[in-house]
Amino acid sequence: MDILLEITEPGQSPLPHENTPRSRKRVVGIDLGTTFSLVAAIGLDGLPLCIPDENGTQALPSVVHYGPKGSVLVGWPARDLLVQHPESTIASVKRYMGRGVAEIRARSGTLPYTLEAGEGGMVRILAGKAKVSPVEVSAEILKRLKARAEEALGGKLQGAVITVPAYFDDAQRQATKDAARVAGLEVLRLLNEPTAAALAYGLDRGHEGLYAIYDLGGGTFDISLLKLEKGLFQVMATGGDSALGGDDLDQWIVDRVLARMAITQPDPGLIQACRKLAREIKEQLSDTESVTFDVPDTASNSNSGTKDLLTRTAFEQGIRDLVWRTIPICRRVLKDAGVSPDSLQGVVLVGGSTRVPLVRRMVAEFFGREPLVDLDPDQVVALGAAHQAEVLGGNEPAEMLLLDVTPLSLGIETMGDLMEKIVPRNTPIPTARAQEFTTFKDGQTAMAIHVVQGERELASQCRSLARFELRGIPSMTAGAARIRVTYQVDADGLLTVAAREETTGVEQSIAVKPSYGLTDDEIADMLRDAMRHGEDDMRARLLNEARVEANRVLAAAEAALREDGDLLNEAETQRVKSAMVSLLEATQGEVAEAINERVTQMDVQTRFFAQRRMDRSLQKVMTGRKVDDFA
Ligand code: ADP
Ligand code: MG
């Protein structure tokens, strides 16, 4: 580590450039987003700033286009090609990271390109002529940001902190690290996005307590509850909707524009053109009360030159229900953590879509306080990551050790397909936990260790992370051998598992982490393995999850009727009840999608009830009475 002390002269560049004497490490923070990615570094004034491209634009669209002759376009030019070449232009690749084909299909619906289960189940995207993995696509985005940062900082990067959603599991974190490796970046560590946002606001130096980080981006909504205690952050609970964000707000405008044009079956080109227009209108409406725009031209429609107008009021009316969907999720997260909105120390807004005034109002109303908005919500994650990179790179004294938690429980499969938890969900990391197991049969000399991740009781319903065998156990009667299994999770949330027979010291271990000395082939094998088994379990898991969610919704509805049934008239009560019955019926079936659909329907059909309950509860707060905990 450099310990030279040099005096830097302020240059024209706000960043410490190679031309200026330096003792600092060239490190950056990277927000690898679903729709936009950013790179940030600490400027000469000691404050983080996002590094712009040659046109002065900081946000890089997370879109990669694969041209017919092997060319690769990243960012704005790629995004423009989404219109003409959806089949060879990949957007939102973050959704595919660390996931199997079946899982991606189940979550994403129809896609413009073909997915293929490559060797052993690894996902390959057939984008035009190219056949690429999600890791490679993300690496293209990272390479572009790296080049931009190296240009600005005047030399090779020495490390990067890359942010990931707090709920990312092992496979998704691993895939992110792999992408960095392919891009030639050294990952100082992965950092949870909400923690990065909290760091950007310097909350680590502020009051201890609970903070809610509300992140509404392009295609995802995430709410995280962080606890700050003695300078350490812990993720207390997370929630979200992976299919809710600015794109949905755009879609509302698209639908409206198409309806005005009386077009029912638009071609893909027109849809994309409308989306682009919609985004521009939406973003302007965050600052102005109304926008006048040109209705797009199409071959089938001679609207050229026609103008239309959208007011903020009409827009807010239209998107109200969409934005409202984030509120019950916030409520559930607070409930999971057993806290009420008024016990929070602060609320931080993250994500470009939180610039929409209606979003800010709803958040302020629900949490009963004004959220922090001083920092640019699209940049705040990258800025916090840059700050952390500075500390980890040794440029700044570590005043604080970050603490994260495991997002899902890690365990082992035991007899009868049972999942025995070794590291429970929400355990602060790094951590090491051990447990003893024994043999099942007389004379058993080998033991299959199956590492699984998840919250289900049955191992086959959890995600399979790795399998290995401990051999050379001395022949003993069943139950006599003592096998100690240790799970170690490092600061990035990555796992190493070791099994040791205590009487002989025979030991085997496996790591789903490259730097633990495994070859790339072995890692690839393990990832493939993880995918393969992950997919087998997929159907059952989705069905199970759907049923659990349906039951939760039903129980909540029952409680709501019990507590606030008087808010409804006879007909309305019947409506709520019949929605409950049809959901209950769906849970008897075997189709997860059908259940999920009914859950959504029920949410829509009972929204008026939820809103009345919220109003009532707000009234109670205002009159100083106890707030009912309503689901
Ligand atoms: P990511 O999903 O990658 O985290 P961001 O946090 O950058 O993305 O959010 C991107 C979304 O924010 C897009 O839908 C974009 O249209 C929206 N957005 C950006 N600026 C504004 C604005 N001024 N008003 C409304 N929405 C905005
Ligand atoms: Mg984001």
XYZ file of C-alpha atoms and ligand atoms in Angstrom:
659
model
C 0.000 0.000 0.000
C 1.222 3.468 -0.844
C 2.267 5.544 2.108
C 3.796 8.419 0.159
C 2.576 11.819 1.111
C 2.503 14.196 -1.762
C 0.942 17.523 -2.355
C -1.387 17.618 -5.323
C -1.906 20.764 -7.305
C -5.441 21.509 -8.336
C -5.643 20.842 -12.082
C -8.440 21.440 -14.546
C -9.788 17.968 -14.032
C -11.935 17.568 -10.949
C -10.492 14.057 -10.670
C -6.988 13.191 -9.477
C -5.305 12.658 -12.880
C -2.009 10.929 -13.737
C -0.472 14.327 -14.567
C -0.853 15.413 -10.998
C 1.450 13.826 -8.463
C -0.491 11.214 -6.608
C -0.239 8.683 -3.893
C -3.807 7.592 -4.195
C -4.975 4.294 -5.542
C -7.103 4.428 -8.663
C -10.287 2.883 -7.353
C -13.914 3.356 -8.350
C -17.438 2.495 -7.324
C -19.709 0.922 -9.915
C -23.500 0.781 -9.884
C -24.245 -2.061 -12.296
C -27.931 -1.310 -12.719
C -30.783 -3.054 -14.491
C -31.461 -0.100 -16.754
C -28.527 2.264 -16.140
C -24.965 1.779 -14.919
C -22.583 4.354 -13.480
C -18.984 4.648 -12.375
C -17.867 7.086 -9.687
C -14.587 8.105 -8.035
C -13.480 10.484 -5.336
C -12.641 13.882 -6.782
C -9.842 16.219 -5.762
C -12.189 17.917 -3.338
C -12.620 14.631 -1.493
C -16.227 14.191 -2.603
C -17.375 11.387 -4.891
C -18.565 12.208 -8.386
C -19.875 10.195 -11.317
C -17.529 10.069 -14.289
C -19.174 11.224 -17.534
C -18.606 9.836 -21.034
C -17.122 11.934 -23.840
C -20.521 13.601 -24.329
C -20.774 14.606 -20.702
C -23.400 11.950 -19.873
C -22.940 9.978 -16.707
C -25.559 7.241 -17.034
C -24.688 4.352 -19.351
C -27.771 2.389 -20.438
C -27.264 -1.253 -19.458
C -27.929 -2.373 -23.030
C -25.615 -4.375 -25.302
C -26.135 -4.881 -29.041
C -24.436 -7.700 -30.944
C -23.942 -6.724 -34.599
C -24.026 -9.156 -37.526
C -20.259 -8.907 -38.094
C -19.242 -9.477 -34.527
C -19.341 -5.840 -33.483
C -20.533 -5.025 -29.971
C -22.271 -1.761 -29.079
C -22.836 -0.731 -25.481
C -24.959 2.026 -23.946
C -26.855 4.732 -25.831
C -26.198 3.476 -29.392
C -27.224 -0.020 -28.306
C -30.359 1.319 -26.707
C -31.323 3.108 -29.906
C -31.132 -0.229 -31.703
C -33.697 -1.799 -29.391
C -36.191 -0.286 -31.837
C -34.957 -1.998 -34.996
C -33.121 -5.001 -33.587
C -34.769 -6.296 -30.437
C -33.588 -9.815 -31.318
C -29.896 -8.931 -31.076
C -30.003 -6.223 -28.408
C -29.942 -7.254 -24.785
C -31.437 -5.038 -22.093
C -31.884 -5.721 -18.362
C -29.313 -8.520 -18.359
C -29.042 -8.085 -14.581
C -32.262 -10.063 -14.308
C -30.568 -13.121 -15.801
C -27.429 -13.103 -13.688
C -26.892 -16.360 -11.853
C -30.179 -17.839 -13.016
C -31.148 -20.883 -15.049
C -33.142 -20.898 -18.282
C -36.374 -22.166 -16.710
C -36.137 -19.563 -13.993
C -35.577 -16.731 -16.484
C -38.496 -17.893 -18.621
C -40.781 -18.176 -15.621
C -39.877 -14.690 -14.476
C -39.533 -12.763 -17.713
C -42.285 -14.058 -20.000
C -41.674 -13.755 -23.727
C -38.288 -12.470 -24.793
C -37.245 -11.209 -28.227
C -34.223 -13.522 -28.322
C -33.740 -17.223 -27.795
C -32.396 -18.637 -24.563
C -30.534 -21.867 -24.594
C -29.470 -24.121 -21.790
C -25.833 -24.517 -22.750
C -23.563 -27.175 -21.379
C -24.866 -28.321 -18.020
C -27.678 -25.789 -17.877
C -25.655 -22.549 -18.111
C -27.724 -19.897 -19.852
C -26.742 -18.777 -23.318
C -28.516 -15.932 -25.046
C -28.712 -16.166 -28.825
C -28.530 -12.508 -29.725
C -28.387 -12.225 -33.505
C -25.304 -14.208 -34.489
C -23.737 -14.052 -31.059
C -24.169 -16.641 -28.359
C -23.360 -15.094 -25.010
C -23.836 -15.708 -21.317
C -25.345 -13.052 -19.023
C -21.921 -12.796 -17.361
C -20.325 -11.834 -20.681
C -23.024 -9.279 -21.445
C -22.541 -7.631 -18.044
C -18.795 -7.716 -18.613
C -19.281 -5.588 -21.758
C -20.992 -2.932 -19.652
C -18.272 -3.096 -17.013
C -15.523 -2.865 -19.658
C -17.066 0.326 -20.973
C -17.220 1.891 -17.509
C -13.686 0.742 -16.766
C -12.351 2.350 -19.946
C -14.173 5.561 -19.114
C -12.731 5.643 -15.604
C -9.202 4.802 -16.746
C -9.335 7.632 -19.241
C -10.510 10.069 -16.571
C -8.119 8.903 -13.874
C -5.199 8.525 -16.273
C -4.153 4.933 -15.684
C -5.176 1.399 -14.972
C -7.784 0.868 -12.310
C -6.555 -0.864 -9.186
C -9.879 -1.906 -7.802
C -13.621 -1.473 -7.855
C -16.511 -1.791 -5.472
C -19.527 -3.111 -7.362
C -23.022 -2.844 -5.960
C -25.653 -5.588 -5.983
C -29.226 -5.699 -4.672
C -29.401 -6.731 -1.017
C -31.484 -9.793 -1.921
C -28.987 -11.169 -4.489
C -28.246 -14.800 -3.653
C -24.938 -16.584 -3.869
C -25.229 -17.472 -7.554
C -26.179 -13.907 -8.496
C -23.300 -12.417 -6.480
C -20.930 -14.943 -7.959
C -22.081 -14.129 -11.486
C -21.466 -10.423 -10.802
C -17.939 -11.180 -9.613
C -17.345 -13.356 -12.663
C -18.458 -10.513 -14.928
C -15.946 -8.198 -13.240
C -13.234 -10.778 -13.714
C -14.068 -11.108 -17.425
C -13.898 -7.298 -17.702
C -10.470 -7.276 -16.044
C -11.610 -5.514 -12.895
C -10.399 -6.356 -9.453
C -13.369 -6.452 -7.140
C -12.482 -4.962 -3.775
C -15.858 -6.169 -2.626
C -19.492 -6.376 -3.565
C -21.619 -3.881 -1.672
C -25.363 -3.966 -1.134
C -27.081 -1.150 -3.026
C -29.065 0.205 -0.058
C -25.926 0.229 2.082
C -24.131 2.186 -0.652
C -26.948 4.748 -0.683
C -26.759 5.074 3.096
C -22.985 5.603 2.878
C -23.409 8.296 0.242
C -25.562 10.224 2.703
C -22.964 9.694 5.414
C -25.572 8.023 7.573
C -22.779 5.898 9.040
C -21.604 9.065 10.792
C -25.091 10.068 11.810
C -27.630 8.928 14.337
C -27.848 5.258 15.161
C -31.142 3.672 14.313
C -33.224 2.312 11.497
C -33.263 3.638 7.958
C -35.538 2.690 5.079
C -34.034 2.789 1.596
C -36.778 3.088 -1.038
C -35.386 2.297 -4.505
C -37.618 2.623 -7.559
C -35.507 2.173 -10.685
C -36.275 1.390 -14.306
C -37.719 -2.072 -13.906
C -37.450 -2.962 -10.249
C -38.623 -1.806 -6.881
C -36.599 -2.578 -3.750
C -37.199 -1.556 -0.192
C -34.549 -2.289 2.415
C -34.461 -1.671 6.089
C -30.984 -0.943 7.430
C -29.977 -0.809 11.036
C -27.052 1.383 11.987
C -25.447 0.493 15.266
C -21.949 1.427 16.467
C -21.001 2.468 12.936
C -22.143 -0.838 11.416
C -24.937 -1.372 8.925
C -27.074 -4.460 8.990
C -29.729 -5.262 6.432
C -32.697 -6.019 8.677
C -35.209 -6.897 6.008
C -35.728 -6.502 2.293
C -38.689 -6.637 -0.022
C -39.626 -5.540 -3.471
C -41.197 -6.236 -6.802
C -38.845 -7.314 -9.566
C -41.356 -6.248 -12.207
C -42.237 -2.721 -11.145
C -40.432 0.461 -12.094
C -40.133 3.395 -14.461
C -40.760 1.114 -17.459
C -44.300 0.555 -16.185
C -44.867 4.286 -15.894
C -43.631 4.604 -19.492
C -45.999 1.826 -20.527
C -48.973 3.746 -19.216
C -48.050 6.662 -21.493
C -47.404 4.274 -24.412
C -50.863 2.745 -24.005
C -52.430 6.166 -23.897
C -50.588 7.366 -27.012
C -51.511 4.208 -28.940
C -55.112 4.469 -27.843
C -55.235 8.060 -29.067
C -53.829 6.899 -32.417
C -56.455 4.128 -32.430
C -53.758 1.510 -33.036
C -54.493 -1.851 -31.463
C -51.692 -3.954 -32.952
C -48.557 -1.821 -33.121
C -45.447 -3.259 -34.760
C -42.329 -3.637 -32.581
C -40.718 -0.592 -34.147
C -43.628 1.632 -33.210
C -43.726 0.241 -29.678
C -40.084 1.115 -29.181
C -40.541 4.584 -30.665
C -43.479 5.147 -28.317
C -41.465 3.929 -25.344
C -38.705 6.370 -26.066
C -41.197 9.195 -26.388
C -42.998 8.086 -23.230
C -39.809 8.161 -21.176
C -39.022 11.673 -22.351
C -42.537 12.869 -21.527
C -42.452 11.203 -18.112
C -39.090 12.683 -17.173
C -40.213 16.159 -18.220
C -43.378 15.823 -16.161
C -41.221 15.503 -13.046
C -40.306 19.166 -13.546
C -43.185 20.700 -15.491
C -46.974 20.633 -15.174
C -47.662 19.587 -18.758
C -45.868 18.434 -21.893
C -46.844 18.911 -25.528
C -45.428 16.299 -27.879
C -45.516 15.115 -31.500
C -47.570 11.969 -32.032
C -45.253 9.368 -33.649
C -45.549 8.751 -37.405
C -46.288 5.314 -38.723
C -46.850 3.854 -42.175
C -50.387 2.828 -41.282
C -51.254 6.113 -39.730
C -50.950 9.522 -41.255
C -50.817 11.404 -38.039
C -47.712 13.331 -38.989
C -47.555 16.697 -37.474
C -50.292 15.966 -34.923
C -49.619 17.199 -31.442
C -50.872 15.908 -28.137
C -50.655 17.077 -24.557
C -50.258 15.285 -21.255
C -50.623 17.016 -17.909
C -48.936 15.926 -14.730
C -52.338 15.611 -13.085
C -53.590 13.174 -15.741
C -50.318 11.241 -15.594
C -50.473 10.953 -11.812
C -54.064 9.749 -11.973
C -53.024 7.101 -14.467
C -50.026 5.779 -12.548
C -51.496 6.058 -9.056
C -52.270 2.364 -8.751
C -48.823 1.385 -10.005
C -47.020 3.567 -7.491
C -49.426 2.505 -4.762
C -48.256 -1.095 -5.244
C -44.987 -0.196 -3.489
C -46.764 0.789 -0.272
C -48.042 -2.625 0.912
C -44.546 -3.962 0.194
C -43.002 -1.289 2.429
C -45.550 -2.104 5.078
C -44.753 -5.817 4.920
C -41.021 -5.162 5.268
C -41.572 -3.000 8.330
C -43.844 -5.675 9.711
C -41.269 -8.420 9.034
C -38.767 -6.438 11.055
C -41.383 -5.667 13.701
C -41.088 -1.881 13.468
C -43.492 0.960 12.786
C -42.875 3.812 10.319
C -42.462 6.352 13.114
C -39.580 4.442 14.714
C -37.387 5.108 11.662
C -34.470 7.483 11.817
C -34.765 8.397 8.130
C -35.899 7.420 4.659
C -33.604 7.570 1.630
C -34.862 7.782 -1.953
C -32.894 5.901 -4.593
C -33.543 5.272 -8.293
C -34.493 7.579 -11.136
C -38.210 6.930 -10.724
C -38.224 8.532 -7.277
C -37.968 11.853 -9.110
C -41.646 11.491 -9.938
C -43.374 13.931 -7.531
C -46.233 11.498 -6.840
C -43.730 8.867 -5.668
C -42.192 11.333 -3.250
C -45.582 12.318 -1.895
C -46.720 8.739 -1.358
C -43.467 7.778 0.337
C -43.584 10.846 2.577
C -47.186 10.095 3.476
C -46.617 6.441 4.258
C -43.487 6.944 6.340
C -44.842 10.114 7.902
C -41.701 12.112 7.178
C -39.909 13.853 4.331
C -37.411 11.486 2.665
C -33.783 12.435 2.045
C -33.453 13.695 -1.520
C -30.394 15.977 -1.469
C -28.295 13.607 -3.559
C -29.262 12.709 -7.084
C -31.320 9.509 -6.685
C -29.915 7.938 -9.874
C -26.346 8.495 -8.703
C -26.492 7.902 -4.986
C -25.601 4.185 -5.167
C -22.517 4.769 -7.332
C -21.393 7.652 -5.106
C -21.615 5.491 -1.991
C -19.720 2.709 -3.732
C -16.931 5.144 -4.673
C -16.703 6.195 -1.071
C -16.367 2.589 0.034
C -13.757 1.874 -2.674
C -11.707 4.742 -1.306
C -11.745 3.191 2.158
C -11.020 -0.350 0.945
C -8.337 0.871 -1.458
C -6.574 2.379 1.556
C -6.913 5.996 0.416
C -8.989 6.828 3.421
C -8.746 5.412 6.900
C -11.309 2.724 7.581
C -13.486 4.489 10.097
C -16.020 1.779 9.807
C -16.350 -1.876 9.015
C -19.336 -2.690 6.908
C -21.605 -5.383 8.025
C -23.975 -7.225 5.764
C -26.119 -10.231 6.389
C -26.776 -13.443 4.488
C -29.911 -12.862 2.426
C -30.998 -16.519 2.532
C -30.312 -19.404 4.880
C -27.483 -21.751 3.969
C -27.814 -25.373 4.909
C -27.206 -28.994 4.170
C -29.435 -31.795 2.949
C -30.022 -34.491 5.566
C -31.921 -37.789 5.351
C -35.462 -37.552 4.103
C -34.754 -34.589 1.813
C -34.660 -32.266 4.800
C -32.924 -28.919 4.860
C -30.848 -28.434 7.980
C -29.971 -24.766 8.352
C -26.363 -24.073 9.291
C -26.140 -20.336 8.655
C -29.614 -18.860 9.182
C -30.899 -16.042 7.025
C -29.862 -12.559 8.181
C -26.687 -13.747 9.937
C -24.105 -10.923 9.894
C -21.137 -11.732 7.644
C -18.303 -12.641 7.555
C -19.241 -15.669 9.611
C -18.296 -19.298 10.229
C -20.690 -21.883 11.625
C -20.159 -25.580 12.217
C -22.405 -28.522 12.945
C -21.784 -32.226 13.514
C -23.384 -34.993 11.525
C -23.089 -38.739 11.573
C -23.455 -41.740 9.285
C -26.811 -43.329 8.552
C -25.758 -46.918 7.797
C -23.374 -49.393 9.394
C -20.018 -49.445 7.603
C -20.758 -46.285 5.616
C -17.422 -44.942 4.310
C -18.565 -42.020 2.204
C -20.984 -39.184 2.735
C -22.640 -37.001 0.140
C -22.673 -33.359 1.156
C -25.307 -31.311 -0.589
C -25.124 -27.576 0.049
C -28.429 -25.795 -0.347
C -29.727 -22.259 0.055
C -33.226 -21.133 0.874
C -35.944 -21.022 3.463
C -37.882 -24.161 2.581
C -38.083 -27.182 4.799
C -37.350 -29.655 2.040
C -33.874 -29.605 0.537
C -35.336 -30.320 -2.884
C -37.268 -27.088 -2.595
C -34.161 -25.045 -1.844
C -31.602 -23.881 -4.354
C -28.812 -26.371 -4.827
C -25.419 -24.657 -4.562
C -22.919 -27.512 -4.640
C -22.446 -31.208 -4.017
C -19.346 -33.077 -2.989
C -18.397 -36.315 -1.285
C -16.435 -36.931 1.849
C -14.696 -40.288 1.349
C -12.433 -42.378 3.558
C -14.643 -42.391 6.635
C -13.468 -45.394 8.706
C -16.005 -48.198 8.756
C -18.056 -47.857 11.956
C -21.542 -48.619 13.159
C -24.222 -46.190 12.105
C -24.156 -43.052 14.187
C -20.592 -43.520 15.497
C -18.686 -41.333 13.022
C -18.465 -37.627 13.789
C -18.441 -35.427 10.735
C -18.001 -31.758 11.357
C -19.327 -29.547 8.571
C -18.201 -25.924 8.569
C -19.803 -23.134 6.554
C -17.761 -20.010 6.114
C -19.198 -16.912 4.448
C -16.804 -14.122 3.476
C -17.495 -10.398 3.389
C -18.885 -10.645 -0.160
C -21.432 -13.197 0.897
C -19.654 -16.079 -0.813
C -19.471 -19.474 0.761
C -16.862 -22.154 1.474
C -17.952 -25.481 2.888
C -15.633 -27.974 4.574
C -16.414 -31.436 5.959
C -14.061 -33.267 8.306
C -14.268 -36.673 9.907
C -13.099 -35.983 13.453
C -11.539 -39.334 14.393
C -9.313 -39.597 11.289
C -9.079 -35.983 10.212
C -10.152 -36.833 6.642
C -11.238 -33.543 5.103
C -12.917 -32.263 1.953
C -13.944 -28.769 1.078
C -15.584 -26.863 -1.701
C -15.845 -23.180 -2.411
C -18.187 -21.439 -4.773
C -15.537 -18.756 -4.922
C -12.699 -18.526 -7.465
C -10.000 -17.115 -5.216
C -10.049 -20.151 -2.982
C -7.749 -21.944 -5.407
C -10.190 -23.726 -7.668
C -9.605 -23.817 -11.394
C -11.948 -21.965 -13.700
C -13.259 -25.263 -15.043
C -14.165 -26.403 -11.589
C -15.995 -23.154 -10.923
C -17.842 -23.433 -14.217
C -18.759 -27.019 -13.368
C -20.100 -25.951 -10.022
C -22.058 -23.095 -11.471
C -23.480 -25.433 -14.086
C -24.269 -27.868 -11.368
C -25.993 -25.191 -9.361
C -28.047 -24.208 -12.389
C -29.015 -27.763 -13.219
C -30.309 -28.536 -9.790
C -31.766 -25.092 -9.363
C -33.925 -25.754 -12.418
C -35.131 -29.138 -11.265
C -36.483 -27.532 -8.156
C -37.840 -24.529 -9.929
C -41.420 -25.612 -10.635
C -42.009 -26.979 -7.179
C -40.402 -23.956 -5.607
C -42.407 -21.446 -7.610
C -45.591 -23.336 -6.796
C -44.710 -23.447 -3.146
C -43.829 -19.788 -3.053
C -47.044 -18.902 -4.836
C -49.087 -20.911 -2.330
C -47.295 -19.389 0.630
C -47.864 -15.899 -0.741
C -51.527 -16.700 -1.494
C -52.059 -17.956 2.034
C -50.427 -14.881 3.437
C -52.692 -12.667 1.348
C -55.760 -14.663 2.399
C -54.855 -14.489 6.070
C -54.268 -10.759 5.752
C -57.632 -10.288 4.029
C -59.379 -12.247 6.737
C -57.749 -10.149 9.429
C -58.642 -6.985 7.528
C -62.299 -8.007 7.302
C -62.311 -8.824 10.972
C -60.778 -5.538 12.026
C -62.135 -3.093 9.484
C -65.067 -4.916 7.920
C -67.271 -2.000 8.941
C -65.635 0.124 6.234
C -67.455 -1.924 3.595
C -71.081 -2.173 2.593
C -72.769 -5.503 1.880
C -71.891 -5.586 -1.834
C -68.282 -4.602 -1.215
C -67.874 -7.273 1.451
C -69.177 -9.809 -1.062
C -66.661 -8.601 -3.637
C -63.759 -9.065 -1.239
C -65.046 -12.464 -0.188
C -65.529 -13.740 -3.699
C -61.987 -12.605 -4.604
C -60.816 -14.627 -1.598
C -62.742 -17.691 -2.709
C -61.326 -17.665 -6.201
C -57.811 -17.247 -4.806
C -58.403 -20.135 -2.438
C -59.528 -22.255 -5.370
C -56.410 -21.381 -7.324
C -54.197 -22.554 -4.466
C -55.692 -26.030 -4.835
C -54.293 -26.182 -8.367
C -50.731 -26.981 -9.400
C -50.002 -23.907 -11.507
C -47.920 -21.216 -9.838
C -48.699 -18.632 -12.536
C -52.441 -19.104 -12.021
C -52.081 -18.535 -8.296
C -49.909 -15.469 -8.799
C -52.415 -14.083 -11.241
C -55.222 -14.469 -8.715
C -53.091 -12.815 -6.055
C -52.622 -9.844 -8.378
C -56.321 -9.794 -9.239
C -57.244 -9.919 -5.608
C -54.856 -7.054 -4.948
C -56.559 -5.002 -7.647
C -60.063 -5.949 -6.535
C -59.448 -5.116 -2.899
C -57.311 -2.041 -3.361
C -60.168 0.297 -2.483
C -60.412 -1.526 0.841
C -56.683 -1.197 1.529
C -56.833 2.493 0.721
C -59.749 3.060 3.073
C -57.906 1.198 5.783
C -54.837 3.319 5.202
C -56.911 6.469 5.460
C -58.437 5.237 8.688
C -55.085 4.371 10.106
C -53.657 7.743 9.132
C -56.567 9.388 10.878
C -55.809 7.415 13.994
C -52.196 8.560 13.903
C -53.333 12.109 13.590
C -55.705 11.822 16.497
C -52.895 10.237 18.498
C -54.486 6.849 18.884
C -52.795 3.526 18.416
C -52.116 2.555 14.816
C -53.609 -0.759 13.869
C -51.133 -3.021 12.198
C -52.918 -3.717 8.985
C -51.572 -6.155 6.431
P -31.841 1.144 -12.428
O -33.152 0.437 -12.627
O -30.804 0.684 -13.374
O -31.394 1.184 -11.016
P -32.242 4.068 -12.320
O -32.274 4.119 -10.869
O -31.250 4.915 -13.028
O -32.123 2.630 -12.933
O -33.725 4.464 -12.823
C -34.033 4.516 -14.163
C -35.458 4.975 -14.310
O -35.584 6.284 -13.784
C -35.932 5.028 -15.747
O -37.215 4.463 -15.866
C -35.976 6.517 -16.032
O -36.930 6.841 -17.025
C -36.369 7.044 -14.673
N -36.070 8.465 -14.541
C -34.889 9.088 -14.709
N -35.024 10.419 -14.555
C -36.337 10.645 -14.286
C -37.129 11.822 -14.038
N -36.578 13.044 -14.067
N -38.449 11.648 -13.786
C -39.010 10.439 -13.786
N -38.327 9.304 -14.013
C -37.008 9.401 -14.266
Mg -30.499 1.034 -9.261
